[in-house]
Coordinates of C-alpha atoms in Angstrom, one line a residue:
X1 CA -120.9 -56.1 -71.9
X2 CA -117.2 -56.2 -70.9
X3 CA -116.1 -57.6 -67.7
X4 CA -115.1 -54.4 -66.5
X5 CA -118.2 -52.9 -67.5
X6 CA -120.6 -55.4 -65.5
X7 CA -118.3 -54.7 -62.5
X8 CA -119.0 -50.5 -62.9
X9 CA -122.4 -51.4 -63.5
X10 CA -122.7 -53.5 -60.2
X11 CA -121.0 -50.8 -58.4
X12 CA -123.4 -48.0 -59.6
X13 CA -126.3 -50.2 -58.9
X14 CA -125.1 -51.0 -55.2
X15 CA -124.2 -47.0 -54.9
X16 CA -120.3 -47.8 -54.2
X17 CA -117.6 -45.7 -56.1
X18 CA -114.8 -48.3 -56.0
X19 CA -113.8 -52.0 -56.2
X20 CA -110.4 -53.2 -55.2
X21 CA -108.9 -56.6 -56.7
X22 CA -106.3 -58.5 -55.2
X23 CA -106.2 -62.1 -56.8
X24 CA -104.1 -62.3 -59.8
X25 CA -106.4 -64.8 -61.3
X26 CA -109.1 -62.2 -61.3
X27 CA -106.9 -59.4 -62.7
X28 CA -106.1 -61.4 -65.9
X29 CA -109.7 -62.5 -66.1
X30 CA -110.9 -58.6 -65.9
X31 CA -107.9 -57.2 -67.9
X32 CA -105.8 -59.9 -69.7
X33 CA -102.8 -59.1 -68.0
X34 CA -101.2 -61.6 -65.7
X35 CA -98.8 -61.3 -62.9
X36 CA -97.8 -62.9 -59.9
X37 CA -96.4 -60.6 -57.3
X38 CA -95.3 -62.9 -54.9
X39 CA -94.9 -61.2 -51.3
X40 CA -95.3 -57.6 -53.1
X41 CA -98.7 -56.1 -53.3
X42 CA -100.6 -55.7 -56.9
X43 CA -104.3 -54.4 -56.8
X44 CA -106.6 -53.2 -59.8
X45 CA -109.0 -50.4 -58.4
X46 CA -111.8 -50.3 -60.7
X47 CA -114.3 -47.1 -60.4
X48 CA -117.8 -46.9 -61.1
X49 CA -117.3 -43.5 -63.1
X50 CA -113.8 -43.5 -64.5
X51 CA -111.0 -45.9 -66.1
X52 CA -109.5 -48.5 -63.8
X53 CA -106.2 -48.0 -62.6
X54 CA -103.7 -50.9 -61.8
X55 CA -100.8 -50.8 -58.9
X56 CA -98.0 -53.1 -59.2
X57 CA -94.6 -53.8 -58.6
X58 CA -92.1 -51.5 -60.2
X59 CA -90.6 -54.5 -62.2
X60 CA -93.7 -55.1 -63.6
X61 CA -95.2 -51.6 -64.6
X62 CA -93.3 -51.6 -68.3
X63 CA -94.9 -55.1 -69.1
X64 CA -98.5 -54.4 -68.0
X65 CA -98.4 -50.8 -69.7
X66 CA -97.9 -52.6 -73.0
X67 CA -101.0 -54.7 -72.4
X68 CA -103.6 -52.2 -70.8
X69 CA -104.5 -49.0 -72.3
X70 CA -105.0 -47.5 -68.8
X71 CA -102.8 -46.1 -66.0
X72 CA -100.6 -48.5 -64.7
X73 CA -98.2 -47.4 -61.6
X74 CA -95.7 -49.2 -59.2
X75 CA -93.2 -49.0 -56.4
X76 CA -89.9 -49.9 -55.7
X77 CA -88.8 -52.6 -53.1
X78 CA -87.5 -49.6 -50.7
X79 CA -91.1 -47.7 -50.9
X80 CA -94.2 -48.5 -48.6
X81 CA -96.7 -49.4 -51.0
X82 CA -99.9 -48.0 -48.8
X83 CA -98.2 -44.9 -48.9
X84 CA -97.6 -45.0 -52.6
X85 CA -101.0 -45.9 -53.2
X86 CA -102.4 -43.0 -51.1
X87 CA -100.4 -40.4 -52.8
X88 CA -100.8 -41.5 -56.4
X89 CA -104.5 -42.9 -56.4
X90 CA -107.1 -40.5 -58.0
X91 CA -109.0 -39.5 -54.9
X92 CA -112.9 -40.7 -55.0
X93 CA -115.6 -41.3 -52.4
X94 CA -114.5 -44.4 -50.7
X95 CA -117.3 -44.6 -48.2
X96 CA -118.2 -47.9 -49.3
X97 CA -115.7 -50.3 -51.1
X98 CA -116.0 -53.6 -52.7
X99 CA -113.3 -56.4 -52.1
X100 CA -112.4 -59.9 -52.6
X101 CA -112.7 -61.1 -49.4
X102 CA -111.6 -64.6 -50.5
X103 CA -108.1 -63.3 -51.2
X104 CA -107.7 -60.6 -48.8
X105 CA -105.3 -61.6 -46.5
X106 CA -104.9 -59.4 -42.9
X107 CA -101.4 -57.9 -44.1
X108 CA -103.5 -56.8 -47.6
X109 CA -106.7 -55.6 -45.5
X110 CA -104.7 -53.8 -42.8
X111 CA -102.8 -52.1 -45.5
X112 CA -106.0 -50.9 -47.7
X113 CA -107.5 -49.6 -44.5
X114 CA -104.7 -47.0 -44.0
X115 CA -105.7 -45.9 -47.5
X116 CA -109.2 -46.0 -47.3
X117 CA -111.5 -45.1 -44.4
X118 CA -114.6 -46.4 -45.7
X119 CA -116.5 -49.5 -45.1
X120 CA -115.3 -52.8 -47.0
X121 CA -117.8 -55.0 -48.4
X122 CA -117.4 -58.6 -50.0
X123 CA -117.3 -58.7 -53.9
X124 CA -116.5 -62.6 -54.2
X125 CA -119.8 -63.9 -54.6
X126 CA -120.3 -61.4 -57.6
X127 CA -117.1 -62.5 -59.3
X128 CA -117.6 -66.3 -58.7
X129 CA -121.0 -65.5 -60.6
X130 CA -119.3 -64.0 -63.4
X131 CA -116.9 -66.6 -63.8
X132 CA -119.4 -69.4 -63.6
X133 CA -120.8 -69.4 -67.0
X134 CA -118.1 -69.6 -69.7
X135 CA -117.8 -68.2 -73.1
X136 CA -117.4 -70.4 -76.2
X137 CA -114.0 -68.8 -76.2
X138 CA -113.2 -70.2 -72.7
X139 CA -114.5 -73.3 -73.4
X140 CA -112.1 -73.6 -76.7
X141 CA -109.2 -72.7 -74.5
X142 CA -110.2 -75.5 -71.8
X143 CA -110.4 -78.2 -74.7
X144 CA -107.0 -77.0 -75.6
X145 CA -105.8 -77.5 -71.9
X146 CA -107.7 -81.1 -71.8
X147 CA -105.9 -82.2 -74.9
X148 CA -102.4 -81.4 -73.4
X149 CA -103.7 -83.2 -70.3
X150 CA -104.5 -86.3 -72.4
X151 CA -100.8 -86.1 -73.7
X152 CA -99.5 -85.6 -70.2
X153 CA -101.3 -88.9 -68.7
X154 CA -100.0 -91.1 -71.7
X155 CA -96.4 -89.7 -71.1
X156 CA -97.0 -91.2 -68.0
X157 CA -98.6 -94.3 -69.2
X158 CA -95.4 -94.9 -71.3
X159 CA -93.3 -94.7 -68.5
X160 CA -95.0 -97.1 -66.3
X161 CA -92.1 -99.8 -65.0
X162 CA -91.3 -101.6 -62.1
X163 CA -87.8 -100.1 -61.9
X164 CA -89.5 -96.4 -61.8
X165 CA -90.7 -94.5 -58.9
X166 CA -93.8 -92.3 -58.8
X167 CA -91.5 -89.1 -58.8
X168 CA -89.6 -90.5 -61.6
X169 CA -92.7 -90.8 -63.8
X170 CA -93.6 -87.4 -62.5
X171 CA -90.5 -85.8 -63.7
X172 CA -91.0 -87.4 -67.2
X173 CA -94.2 -86.2 -67.5
X174 CA -93.5 -82.8 -66.6
X175 CA -90.3 -82.6 -68.7
X176 CA -92.0 -83.6 -71.5
X177 CA -95.0 -81.1 -71.1
X178 CA -92.0 -78.1 -70.9
X179 CA -90.9 -79.5 -74.2
X180 CA -94.4 -79.0 -75.7
X181 CA -94.3 -75.4 -74.5
X182 CA -96.3 -75.7 -71.1
X183 CA -94.8 -73.6 -68.5
X184 CA -97.0 -74.6 -65.6
X185 CA -98.8 -77.7 -64.5
X186 CA -102.3 -76.8 -62.8
X187 CA -101.4 -78.4 -59.6
X188 CA -98.7 -80.8 -58.2
X189 CA -98.7 -83.7 -60.6
X190 CA -100.0 -86.8 -58.6
X191 CA -98.5 -90.4 -59.2
X192 CA -99.8 -92.9 -56.8
X193 CA -98.8 -96.4 -56.8
X194 CA -100.8 -99.2 -54.5
X195 CA -102.0 -98.5 -51.1
X196 CA -100.4 -94.8 -51.7
X197 CA -103.5 -94.3 -53.9
X198 CA -105.7 -95.1 -51.1
X199 CA -105.1 -91.6 -49.7
X200 CA -107.3 -89.1 -51.6
X201 CA -104.3 -86.4 -51.3
X202 CA -101.6 -88.8 -51.2
X203 CA -97.8 -87.6 -51.6
X204 CA -95.7 -89.0 -54.5
X205 CA -92.4 -90.4 -53.3
X206 CA -89.8 -92.7 -54.1
X207 CA -92.2 -95.5 -54.2
X208 CA -91.2 -98.0 -56.7
X209 CA -94.4 -98.6 -59.0
X210 CA -96.0 -102.0 -57.3
X211 CA -96.8 -105.1 -59.8
X212 CA -100.4 -106.6 -59.3
X213 CA -101.6 -103.4 -58.0
X214 CA -103.6 -99.9 -59.4
X215 CA -101.8 -96.9 -60.3
X216 CA -103.4 -93.4 -60.2
X217 CA -102.6 -90.4 -62.1
X218 CA -104.0 -87.0 -61.2
X219 CA -102.7 -84.1 -63.7
X220 CA -103.6 -80.8 -65.3
X221 CA -101.7 -78.0 -67.4
X222 CA -102.1 -74.3 -67.8
X223 CA -102.4 -72.9 -71.2
X224 CA -103.9 -70.1 -72.7
X225 CA -104.6 -68.7 -69.3
X226 CA -107.1 -71.8 -68.4
X227 CA -106.3 -75.2 -66.7
X228 CA -107.3 -79.0 -67.0
X229 CA -107.7 -81.3 -64.4
X230 CA -108.1 -85.4 -65.1
X231 CA -107.3 -88.9 -62.9
X232 CA -107.1 -92.0 -64.4
X233 CA -106.4 -95.1 -62.5
X234 CA -104.7 -98.1 -64.6
X235 CA -103.8 -101.8 -63.8
X236 CA -100.0 -102.9 -63.7
X237 CA -99.5 -106.5 -63.8
X238 CA -102.6 -108.6 -62.5
X239 CA -104.5 -106.9 -59.8
X240 CA -106.7 -109.3 -58.1
X241 CA -110.4 -109.2 -58.7
X242 CA -111.6 -107.1 -55.6
X243 CA -109.2 -104.0 -57.3
X244 CA -110.9 -104.6 -60.5
X245 CA -114.4 -104.7 -59.0
X246 CA -113.9 -101.4 -56.9
X247 CA -112.6 -99.9 -60.2
X248 CA -115.5 -101.0 -62.1
X249 CA -117.9 -99.7 -59.4
X250 CA -116.0 -96.2 -59.8
X251 CA -116.4 -95.8 -63.2
X252 CA -120.2 -96.8 -63.4
X253 CA -120.5 -94.0 -60.5
X254 CA -118.4 -91.4 -62.9
X255 CA -120.4 -92.4 -66.0
X256 CA -123.7 -92.3 -64.2
X257 CA -123.2 -88.9 -62.9
X258 CA -121.9 -87.9 -66.2
X259 CA -124.9 -89.0 -67.9
X260 CA -127.3 -87.3 -65.4
X261 CA -125.9 -84.1 -65.8
X262 CA -127.9 -81.3 -67.7
X263 CA -129.3 -77.8 -67.2
X264 CA -131.8 -77.6 -64.6
X265 CA -131.0 -80.4 -62.2
X266 CA -128.9 -79.3 -59.1
X267 CA -125.3 -79.6 -57.8
X268 CA -126.2 -81.7 -54.8
X269 CA -128.4 -84.1 -57.2
X270 CA -125.3 -84.6 -59.5
X271 CA -123.6 -85.6 -56.5
X272 CA -126.2 -88.1 -55.4
X273 CA -126.3 -89.6 -58.9
X274 CA -122.4 -91.0 -58.3
X275 CA -122.7 -91.5 -54.6
X276 CA -126.0 -93.4 -54.7
X277 CA -123.9 -96.0 -56.9
X278 CA -121.2 -96.2 -54.4
X279 CA -123.5 -96.3 -51.7
X280 CA -125.8 -99.1 -52.7
X281 CA -122.5 -101.4 -52.9
X282 CA -121.8 -100.6 -49.8
X283 CA -118.7 -98.7 -50.0
X284 CA -120.1 -95.0 -49.2
X285 CA -117.9 -94.4 -46.3
X286 CA -114.8 -94.8 -48.7
X287 CA -116.2 -92.2 -50.8
X288 CA -115.3 -89.1 -48.3
X289 CA -115.1 -86.0 -50.8
X290 CA -117.3 -83.8 -53.0
X291 CA -118.0 -85.3 -56.4
X292 CA -116.5 -82.2 -58.3
X293 CA -115.4 -78.7 -58.5
X294 CA -115.6 -75.6 -60.9
X295 CA -112.6 -75.2 -63.2
X296 CA -111.4 -72.2 -65.4
X297 CA -108.7 -69.6 -64.7
X298 CA -108.1 -71.7 -61.5
X299 CA -108.2 -75.5 -61.2
X300 CA -110.5 -75.1 -58.5
X301 CA -113.4 -72.6 -58.8
X302 CA -116.9 -72.2 -57.6
X303 CA -119.1 -74.1 -57.4
X304 CA -118.7 -77.4 -55.6
X305 CA -120.8 -80.2 -56.8
X306 CA -121.7 -81.6 -53.5
X307 CA -124.3 -82.8 -51.1
X308 CA -126.3 -79.9 -49.7
X309 CA -125.7 -77.5 -52.5
X310 CA -129.0 -76.6 -54.4
X311 CA -127.4 -74.3 -57.4
X312 CA -129.2 -75.1 -60.5
X313 CA -126.9 -76.3 -63.2
X314 CA -126.7 -74.2 -66.4
X315 CA -125.3 -74.0 -69.9
X316 CA -121.7 -73.0 -69.8
X317 CA -120.9 -74.3 -66.4
X318 CA -117.6 -76.2 -66.1
X319 CA -116.6 -78.6 -63.3
X320 CA -115.2 -81.8 -62.6
X321 CA -116.8 -85.4 -62.0
X322 CA -114.4 -87.5 -59.8
X323 CA -116.0 -89.8 -57.7
X324 CA -113.1 -91.7 -55.8
X325 CA -113.1 -94.9 -53.5
X326 CA -110.2 -95.2 -51.0
X327 CA -110.2 -98.4 -49.0
X328 CA -107.3 -98.3 -46.6
X329 CA -104.3 -100.8 -47.0
X330 CA -106.4 -102.3 -49.9
X331 CA -107.2 -100.1 -53.0
X332 CA -107.7 -96.7 -54.2
X333 CA -109.4 -95.6 -57.4
X334 CA -110.5 -92.3 -58.8
X335 CA -112.1 -91.1 -62.3
X336 CA -111.9 -87.7 -63.3
X337 CA -112.8 -85.5 -66.2
X338 CA -113.8 -82.0 -66.3
X339 CA -116.2 -80.5 -68.8
X340 CA -119.2 -78.3 -69.9
X341 CA -122.6 -78.1 -69.6
X342 CA -124.3 -78.1 -72.9
X343 CA -128.0 -77.5 -73.8
X344 CA -128.6 -81.4 -73.2
X345 CA -126.1 -83.0 -71.6
X346 CA -122.1 -82.7 -70.5
X347 CA -119.1 -82.6 -72.9
X348 CA -115.7 -83.7 -71.2
X349 CA -112.4 -81.8 -72.0
X350 CA -110.3 -84.8 -71.9
X351 CA -110.6 -87.8 -74.0
X352 CA -108.2 -90.6 -72.7
X353 CA -110.2 -94.0 -72.4
X354 CA -111.8 -94.9 -68.9
X355 CA -111.8 -98.8 -69.1
X356 CA -109.3 -100.3 -67.3
X357 CA -106.1 -100.2 -69.0
X358 CA -103.6 -102.9 -68.3
X359 CA -99.7 -102.4 -68.1
X360 CA -96.5 -104.8 -68.0
X361 CA -94.9 -104.3 -64.5

């Protein structure tokens, strides 16, 4: 069953005639066409009983029409998009409309209310479940994204120098990825040295790479419509034993969780597998985020691998395993791989070694 057919079937089941999609990633997932409209408006209208219709900025109409086999129409900047939709969209019973609430900001919602006078219901949970189980084709694309992430982090390793700053290394990583055909990183690349790595979402800057300290890399790429995400923490010079012990504890937590994953366990149990290792060593308060997040066309997707989430893990789910220990003023370590659930376990998309690697300052 095609993705659009699944939407139609759901609408028929719910006795609704229309679903409205505004998230560019979801539009791409359903149709194979990607466009970031920025401040302009883009909507995919999917009906229970007729072909879909895509509404885009006028400058995207020609490109979309080459990709899609259904109606595409648009508006120029001087036109009111809501009036254009109301005038040109095929009429239908819109007493009950499904939309992606997680992507529907107030401007979009109020605009749609001027077009449709029906009751809006949330389609986000249904889309999350559709995207939750990845096909083999999706997994293959994520393996390619993982391979590029491995290449990217090794570019970073090759440029470790006490003469370079965090942002120097980021620039080298992203320049090399551009040369290899990667147009977009999954998120802002992070290279964090010393105490800056003790902030889980530290901001890279002009800090020179510290000697006898740990250095954290968190990066990923987007390719073939899918993303990757990995973190490695390495040693520069000769960090003290405390830093090395914290690293080994974080690695033990990551490997323990990774080995625990299989169909039938819950997301909360996977989180606990890693968290228990860190808590038993007395550092639980310094692991202050969920263990992982889903990944696919977006770098952060449903589900969250965290305490309290009783979602049962199934074959084909893809998510990250990324325990971290962040002790302000002393050390920060995170180790992350994303992977997919198999019939009997968990296979990762990234292959960069995880034993503590040492680099000369």
